[in-house]
Amino acid sequence: MRKSLLATTILAAMFAAGSAQAADLATKMPVKAAPVAPAFSWTGFYIGAQGGYAWAQNDFSKSHDPLYPADIAYYGVNDANYSLDGALVGGVIGYNYQIKNIVLGIEADANWADISGSGSYYNGNAYFATTCIQQNNACASKIDALGTITARLGVAFDRVLVYAKGGAAWANVEHTASNTDLDVIEANYSASPSSTRWGWTVGAGLEWAFFNNWSAKVEYNYIDLGSSDVNFNFTPNTYINPFVSTVDQNINLVKAGINYRF
């Protein structure tokens, strides 16, 4: 009887000691935390492609004919104001640097464009009722390339970036003015001066990083090319000398694109 009681006591003590040791080990074992996904960052270089639609305003002023200056007073002002529109497609390169949720960046883009338009000025004269620059034909303008070099400032909401931008802009612009006379062949002349004009731009956009290094954007830009003198050197120049007209141009752009970040 005593031996049985002693054995039972020993077994109970051993069981209690083992349970305590197991509990102690359980409290001392390290617990691994669940893995946390790294925070998304906009920092880095990127390249992209874009396309869009543009509309512009072209205003001529101070147009004059040095050979016959009195024609302006007799036939009326022959300046013309008209609009242009068309499409563009191009590429972009840039760099972003993120500080908390603020994203600083610099970006440059260049685009092929087909933006054109024409117009005349109605002055009420029976013979030269519609005119532009010199005599009877409408003026035409075309932008075949344009681009911007800008700084960007944005606010990041994880994978969504809202930004504003501003900087310099350029555009290749061609203007055409001409005269047509069916009776006197020598009185048919034209000129199409072209130049690369520089100005300034501001804009805003929204970009969404939809997959790994890829993002999509939509953006608006306003470009002001300011005022500059255009020299029209007509050919042939039998009946007309070269003359100068002042042109003022601005452009509105809506672009959509896709970027790849390195």
C-alpha positions as a LaTeX table, in Angstrom:
\begin{tabular}{lrrr}
\hline
Residue & $x$ (\AA) & $y$ (\AA) & $z$ (\AA) \\
\hline
Met1 & 0.00 & 0.00 & 0.00 \\
Arg2 & 2.73 & 2.45 & 0.94 \\
Lys3 & 4.74 & 1.48 & $-2.12$ \\
Ser4 & 1.74 & 2.16 & $-4.40$ \\
Leu5 & 1.10 & 5.55 & $-2.79$ \\
Leu6 & 4.76 & 6.48 & $-3.16$ \\
Ala7 & 4.82 & 5.52 & $-6.83$ \\
Thr8 & 1.68 & 7.53 & $-7.51$ \\
Thr9 & 3.18 & 10.59 & $-5.81$ \\
Ile10 & 6.39 & 10.34 & $-7.84$ \\
Leu11 & 4.48 & 10.05 & $-11.15$ \\
Ala12 & 2.32 & 13.06 & $-10.30$ \\
Ala13 & 5.37 & 15.17 & $-9.48$ \\
Met14 & 7.08 & 14.18 & $-12.73$ \\
Phe15 & 3.96 & 15.05 & $-14.77$ \\
Ala16 & 3.67 & 18.45 & $-13.08$ \\
Ala17 & 7.34 & 19.25 & $-13.70$ \\
Gly18 & 7.06 & 18.27 & $-17.38$ \\
Ser19 & 3.99 & 20.46 & $-17.87$ \\
Ala20 & 5.69 & 23.46 & $-16.27$ \\
Gln21 & 8.80 & 23.00 & $-18.41$ \\
Ala22 & 6.70 & 22.76 & $-21.58$ \\
Ala23 & 4.83 & 25.93 & $-20.64$ \\
Asp24 & 8.06 & 27.73 & $-19.93$ \\
Leu25 & 9.51 & 26.70 & $-23.30$ \\
Ala26 & 6.37 & 27.88 & $-25.06$ \\
Thr27 & 6.72 & 31.35 & $-23.54$ \\
Lys28 & 10.42 & 31.55 & $-24.46$ \\
Met29 & 10.08 & 30.45 & $-28.13$ \\
Pro30 & 10.33 & 33.47 & $-30.53$ \\
Val31 & 7.19 & 34.33 & $-32.48$ \\
Lys32 & 7.79 & 35.29 & $-36.12$ \\
Ala33 & 5.82 & 38.34 & $-37.36$ \\
Ala34 & 3.86 & 38.10 & $-40.60$ \\
Pro35 & 5.84 & 39.48 & $-43.59$ \\
Val36 & 5.06 & 43.11 & $-44.48$ \\
Ala37 & 5.00 & 44.21 & $-48.12$ \\
Pro38 & 7.48 & 47.03 & $-48.89$ \\
Ala39 & 5.95 & 50.51 & $-49.31$ \\
Phe40 & 5.50 & 51.61 & $-52.91$ \\
Ser41 & 7.95 & 54.29 & $-54.09$ \\
Trp42 & 7.87 & 56.60 & $-57.12$ \\
Thr43 & 11.63 & 57.22 & $-56.92$ \\
Gly44 & 13.60 & 56.42 & $-60.07$ \\
Phe45 & 14.07 & 57.03 & $-63.77$ \\
Tyr46 & 11.31 & 56.36 & $-66.26$ \\
Ile47 & 10.58 & 56.42 & $-69.98$ \\
Gly48 & 7.23 & 56.40 & $-71.71$ \\
Ala49 & 5.05 & 56.91 & $-74.75$ \\
Gln50 & 2.11 & 59.27 & $-75.10$ \\
Gly51 & $-0.46$ & 60.61 & $-77.50$ \\
Gly52 & $-3.16$ & 63.22 & $-77.44$ \\
Tyr53 & $-5.15$ & 66.04 & $-78.94$ \\
Ala54 & $-4.27$ & 69.74 & $-79.24$ \\
Trp55 & $-6.11$ & 72.93 & $-80.05$ \\
Ala56 & $-4.40$ & 76.29 & $-80.56$ \\
Gln57 & $-5.01$ & 79.96 & $-81.32$ \\
Asn58 & $-3.09$ & 81.95 & $-83.93$ \\
Asp59 & $-3.37$ & 85.77 & $-83.97$ \\
Phe60 & $-1.68$ & 87.95 & $-86.58$ \\
Ser61 & $-1.26$ & 91.68 & $-85.98$ \\
Lys62 & 0.59 & 94.69 & $-87.40$ \\
Ser63 & 0.68 & 93.11 & $-90.86$ \\
His64 & 1.85 & 95.59 & $-93.48$ \\
Asp65 & 3.04 & 95.81 & $-97.06$ \\
Pro66 & 6.16 & 97.99 & $-97.30$ \\
Leu67 & 5.73 & 98.38 & $-101.06$ \\
Tyr68 & 2.14 & 99.68 & $-100.87$ \\
Pro69 & 1.56 & 100.87 & $-97.30$ \\
Ala70 & $-1.54$ & 102.81 & $-98.36$ \\
Asp71 & $-3.33$ & 99.54 & $-99.22$ \\
Ile72 & $-3.93$ & 98.87 & $-95.51$ \\
Ala73 & $-5.80$ & 102.16 & $-95.11$ \\
Tyr74 & $-7.81$ & 101.64 & $-98.30$ \\
Tyr75 & $-8.68$ & 97.95 & $-98.13$ \\
Gly76 & $-8.82$ & 97.61 & $-94.37$ \\
Val77 & $-6.78$ & 95.71 & $-91.81$ \\
Asn78 & $-5.68$ & 92.34 & $-93.19$ \\
Asp79 & $-4.74$ & 90.62 & $-89.93$ \\
Ala80 & $-6.43$ & 87.29 & $-89.28$ \\
Asn81 & $-7.18$ & 85.36 & $-86.09$ \\
Tyr82 & $-8.00$ & 81.68 & $-86.33$ \\
Ser83 & $-7.77$ & 78.36 & $-84.51$ \\
Leu84 & $-5.79$ & 75.18 & $-85.13$ \\
Asp85 & $-6.29$ & 71.61 & $-83.95$ \\
Gly86 & $-4.91$ & 68.12 & $-84.46$ \\
Ala87 & $-3.17$ & 65.11 & $-82.94$ \\
Leu88 & 0.25 & 64.40 & $-81.48$ \\
Val89 & 2.26 & 61.34 & $-80.47$ \\
Gly90 & 5.68 & 61.12 & $-78.84$ \\
Gly91 & 7.95 & 59.98 & $-76.06$ \\
Val92 & 8.90 & 61.10 & $-72.56$ \\
Ile93 & 11.85 & 60.64 & $-70.18$ \\
Gly94 & 12.09 & 61.74 & $-66.54$ \\
Tyr95 & 13.18 & 61.16 & $-62.97$ \\
Asn96 & 11.21 & 61.19 & $-59.70$ \\
Tyr97 & 12.41 & 61.45 & $-56.10$ \\
Gln98 & 9.95 & 60.72 & $-53.29$ \\
Ile99 & 10.18 & 62.25 & $-49.79$ \\
Lys100 & 7.42 & 60.75 & $-47.64$ \\
Asn101 & 4.36 & 61.44 & $-49.77$ \\
Ile102 & 5.89 & 64.35 & $-51.74$ \\
Val103 & 7.28 & 63.52 & $-55.18$ \\
Leu104 & 9.75 & 65.85 & $-56.91$ \\
Gly105 & 10.70 & 65.32 & $-60.52$ \\
Ile106 & 12.01 & 66.57 & $-63.82$ \\
Glu107 & 10.65 & 65.55 & $-67.22$ \\
Ala108 & 11.20 & 66.17 & $-70.93$ \\
Asp109 & 9.03 & 65.11 & $-73.84$ \\
Ala110 & 9.09 & 65.48 & $-77.63$ \\
Asn111 & 6.16 & 64.90 & $-79.95$ \\
Trp112 & 5.41 & 64.62 & $-83.64$ \\
Ala113 & 2.31 & 66.69 & $-84.36$ \\
Asp114 & $-0.21$ & 67.42 & $-87.07$ \\
Ile115 & $-1.87$ & 70.57 & $-85.76$ \\
Ser116 & $-3.14$ & 72.95 & $-88.45$ \\
Gly117 & $-5.72$ & 75.58 & $-89.30$ \\
Ser118 & $-6.43$ & 78.55 & $-91.56$ \\
Gly119 & $-8.43$ & 81.75 & $-91.56$ \\
Ser120 & $-9.20$ & 85.08 & $-93.17$ \\
Tyr121 & $-10.23$ & 88.52 & $-92.01$ \\
Tyr122 & $-13.53$ & 89.91 & $-93.35$ \\
Asn123 & $-13.08$ & 93.64 & $-93.84$ \\
Gly124 & $-16.26$ & 94.45 & $-95.77$ \\
Asn125 & $-14.50$ & 95.53 & $-98.94$ \\
Ala126 & $-16.15$ & 94.21 & $-102.11$ \\
Tyr127 & $-12.90$ & 93.14 & $-103.78$ \\
Phe128 & $-10.83$ & 92.11 & $-100.77$ \\
Ala129 & $-13.72$ & 90.94 & $-98.59$ \\
Thr130 & $-11.72$ & 88.04 & $-97.10$ \\
Thr131 & $-8.00$ & 88.51 & $-96.83$ \\
Cys132 & $-4.97$ & 87.67 & $-94.74$ \\
Ile133 & $-1.52$ & 89.27 & $-94.64$ \\
Gln134 & $-1.42$ & 90.26 & $-98.34$ \\
Gln135 & $-4.30$ & 90.32 & $-100.84$ \\
Asn136 & $-6.86$ & 87.57 & $-101.30$ \\
Asn137 & $-5.94$ & 84.18 & $-99.83$ \\
Ala138 & $-6.48$ & 82.80 & $-96.36$ \\
Cys139 & $-3.50$ & 82.33 & $-94.10$ \\
Ala140 & $-2.59$ & 78.84 & $-92.89$ \\
Ser141 & $-0.49$ & 77.68 & $-89.96$ \\
Lys142 & 0.88 & 74.27 & $-89.01$ \\
Ile143 & 2.71 & 72.82 & $-85.99$ \\
Asp144 & 4.60 & 69.61 & $-86.88$ \\
Ala145 & 6.56 & 69.06 & $-83.66$ \\
Leu146 & 6.50 & 70.28 & $-80.07$ \\
Gly147 & 7.84 & 69.43 & $-76.64$ \\
Thr148 & 8.36 & 70.53 & $-73.05$ \\
Ile149 & 11.10 & 70.54 & $-70.39$ \\
Thr150 & 9.47 & 70.82 & $-66.96$ \\
Ala151 & 9.82 & 70.37 & $-63.23$ \\
Arg152 & 7.11 & 68.33 & $-61.48$ \\
Leu153 & 5.70 & 68.50 & $-57.95$ \\
Gly154 & 3.27 & 65.85 & $-56.82$ \\
Val155 & 1.52 & 64.23 & $-53.88$ \\
Ala156 & 1.49 & 60.43 & $-53.73$ \\
Phe157 & $-1.40$ & 58.40 & $-52.39$ \\
Asp158 & 0.40 & 55.07 & $-52.49$ \\
Arg159 & 0.10 & 54.05 & $-56.17$ \\
Val160 & $-1.74$ & 57.20 & $-57.27$ \\
Leu161 & 0.20 & 60.40 & $-57.99$ \\
Val162 & $-1.42$ & 63.81 & $-58.44$ \\
Tyr163 & 1.03 & 66.40 & $-59.81$ \\
Ala164 & 1.53 & 69.87 & $-61.27$ \\
Lys165 & 4.28 & 70.85 & $-63.69$ \\
Gly166 & 5.81 & 73.93 & $-65.26$ \\
Gly167 & 8.76 & 74.99 & $-67.37$ \\
Ala168 & 9.83 & 75.65 & $-70.95$ \\
Ala169 & 8.12 & 74.63 & $-74.19$ \\
Trp170 & 9.02 & 74.65 & $-77.88$ \\
Ala171 & 7.20 & 74.13 & $-81.18$ \\
Asn172 & 8.10 & 73.98 & $-84.87$ \\
Val173 & 5.65 & 76.34 & $-86.59$ \\
Glu174 & 5.07 & 77.15 & $-90.26$ \\
His175 & 2.89 & 79.98 & $-91.60$ \\
Thr176 & 1.71 & 80.37 & $-95.19$ \\
Ala177 & 0.39 & 83.52 & $-96.89$ \\
Ser178 & $-0.25$ & 83.89 & $-100.60$ \\
Asn179 & $-2.02$ & 85.73 & $-103.39$ \\
Thr180 & $-3.84$ & 84.24 & $-106.40$ \\
Asp181 & $-4.58$ & 86.19 & $-109.57$ \\
Leu182 & $-6.02$ & 84.27 & $-112.52$ \\
Asp183 & $-5.48$ & 87.14 & $-114.93$ \\
Val184 & $-1.91$ & 88.16 & $-114.10$ \\
Ile185 & 0.36 & 85.17 & $-113.55$ \\
Glu186 & 3.15 & 87.33 & $-112.11$ \\
Ala187 & 0.78 & 88.44 & $-109.35$ \\
Asn188 & 0.62 & 84.91 & $-107.92$ \\
Tyr189 & 3.04 & 84.66 & $-105.02$ \\
Ser190 & 3.40 & 82.87 & $-101.70$ \\
Ala191 & 5.64 & 82.50 & $-98.65$ \\
Ser192 & 5.88 & 79.80 & $-95.98$ \\
Pro193 & 8.35 & 80.84 & $-93.28$ \\
Ser194 & 9.00 & 78.34 & $-90.49$ \\
Ser195 & 10.85 & 78.48 & $-87.20$ \\
Thr196 & 11.25 & 76.81 & $-83.81$ \\
Arg197 & 9.59 & 79.00 & $-81.21$ \\
Trp198 & 10.15 & 78.84 & $-77.45$ \\
Gly199 & 7.76 & 79.76 & $-74.65$ \\
Trp200 & 6.50 & 78.56 & $-71.29$ \\
Thr201 & 4.10 & 75.89 & $-70.11$ \\
Val202 & 2.10 & 74.85 & $-67.04$ \\
Gly203 & 0.04 & 71.74 & $-66.52$ \\
Ala204 & $-1.38$ & 69.11 & $-64.20$ \\
Gly205 & $-1.92$ & 65.38 & $-64.32$ \\
Leu206 & $-2.86$ & 62.11 & $-62.64$ \\
Glu207 & $-0.71$ & 58.96 & $-62.76$ \\
Trp208 & $-1.58$ & 55.45 & $-61.55$ \\
Ala209 & 0.96 & 52.67 & $-61.01$ \\
Phe210 & $-1.20$ & 49.74 & $-62.06$ \\
Phe211 & 1.40 & 46.93 & $-62.19$ \\
Asn212 & 4.94 & 46.59 & $-60.84$ \\
Asn213 & 7.02 & 49.15 & $-62.79$ \\
Trp214 & 4.22 & 50.25 & $-65.13$ \\
Ser215 & 2.01 & 53.32 & $-64.76$ \\
Ala216 & $-0.61$ & 55.12 & $-66.84$ \\
Lys217 & $-1.24$ & 58.88 & $-66.89$ \\
Val218 & $-3.57$ & 61.56 & $-68.17$ \\
Glu219 & $-2.37$ & 65.17 & $-68.36$ \\
Tyr220 & $-3.27$ & 68.70 & $-69.49$ \\
Asn221 & $-0.74$ & 71.31 & $-70.66$ \\
Tyr222 & $-1.09$ & 74.97 & $-71.58$ \\
Ile223 & 1.70 & 76.37 & $-73.79$ \\
Asp224 & 2.21 & 80.06 & $-74.51$ \\
Leu225 & 4.67 & 80.82 & $-77.31$ \\
Gly226 & 4.32 & 84.58 & $-76.87$ \\
Ser227 & 4.60 & 87.11 & $-79.69$ \\
Ser228 & 7.23 & 87.17 & $-82.41$ \\
Asp229 & 7.74 & 88.72 & $-85.82$ \\
Val230 & 7.36 & 86.55 & $-88.93$ \\
Asn231 & 9.19 & 87.58 & $-92.11$ \\
Phe232 & 7.29 & 86.74 & $-95.29$ \\
Asn233 & 9.67 & 86.66 & $-98.27$ \\
Phe234 & 7.29 & 86.16 & $-101.17$ \\
Thr235 & 8.28 & 84.35 & $-104.35$ \\
Pro236 & 8.16 & 85.49 & $-107.00$ \\
Asn237 & 8.60 & 89.03 & $-105.74$ \\
Thr238 & 7.65 & 90.85 & $-108.95$ \\
Tyr239 & 4.82 & 92.78 & $-107.32$ \\
Ile240 & 5.49 & 92.44 & $-103.63$ \\
Asn241 & 8.36 & 93.10 & $-101.25$ \\
Pro242 & 9.10 & 91.06 & $-98.10$ \\
Phe243 & 7.19 & 92.29 & $-95.10$ \\
Val244 & 6.67 & 91.53 & $-91.42$ \\
Ser245 & 3.70 & 90.42 & $-89.39$ \\
Thr246 & 3.51 & 89.83 & $-85.63$ \\
Val247 & 2.06 & 86.48 & $-84.54$ \\
Asp248 & 0.86 & 85.42 & $-81.11$ \\
Gln249 & 0.25 & 81.71 & $-80.42$ \\
Asn250 & $-0.94$ & 79.52 & $-77.56$ \\
Ile251 & $-1.59$ & 75.77 & $-77.46$ \\
Asn252 & $-3.74$ & 73.51 & $-75.27$ \\
Leu253 & $-2.84$ & 69.82 & $-74.96$ \\
Val254 & $-4.61$ & 66.79 & $-73.50$ \\
Lys255 & $-2.32$ & 63.76 & $-73.34$ \\
Ala256 & $-2.59$ & 60.14 & $-72.20$ \\
Gly257 & 0.39 & 57.85 & $-71.86$ \\
Ile258 & 2.11 & 54.89 & $-70.27$ \\
Asn259 & 5.44 & 54.94 & $-68.40$ \\
Tyr260 & 7.97 & 52.28 & $-67.38$ \\
Arg261 & 9.98 & 52.99 & $-64.20$ \\
Phe262 & 13.47 & 51.57 & $-63.65$ \\
\hline
\end{tabular}
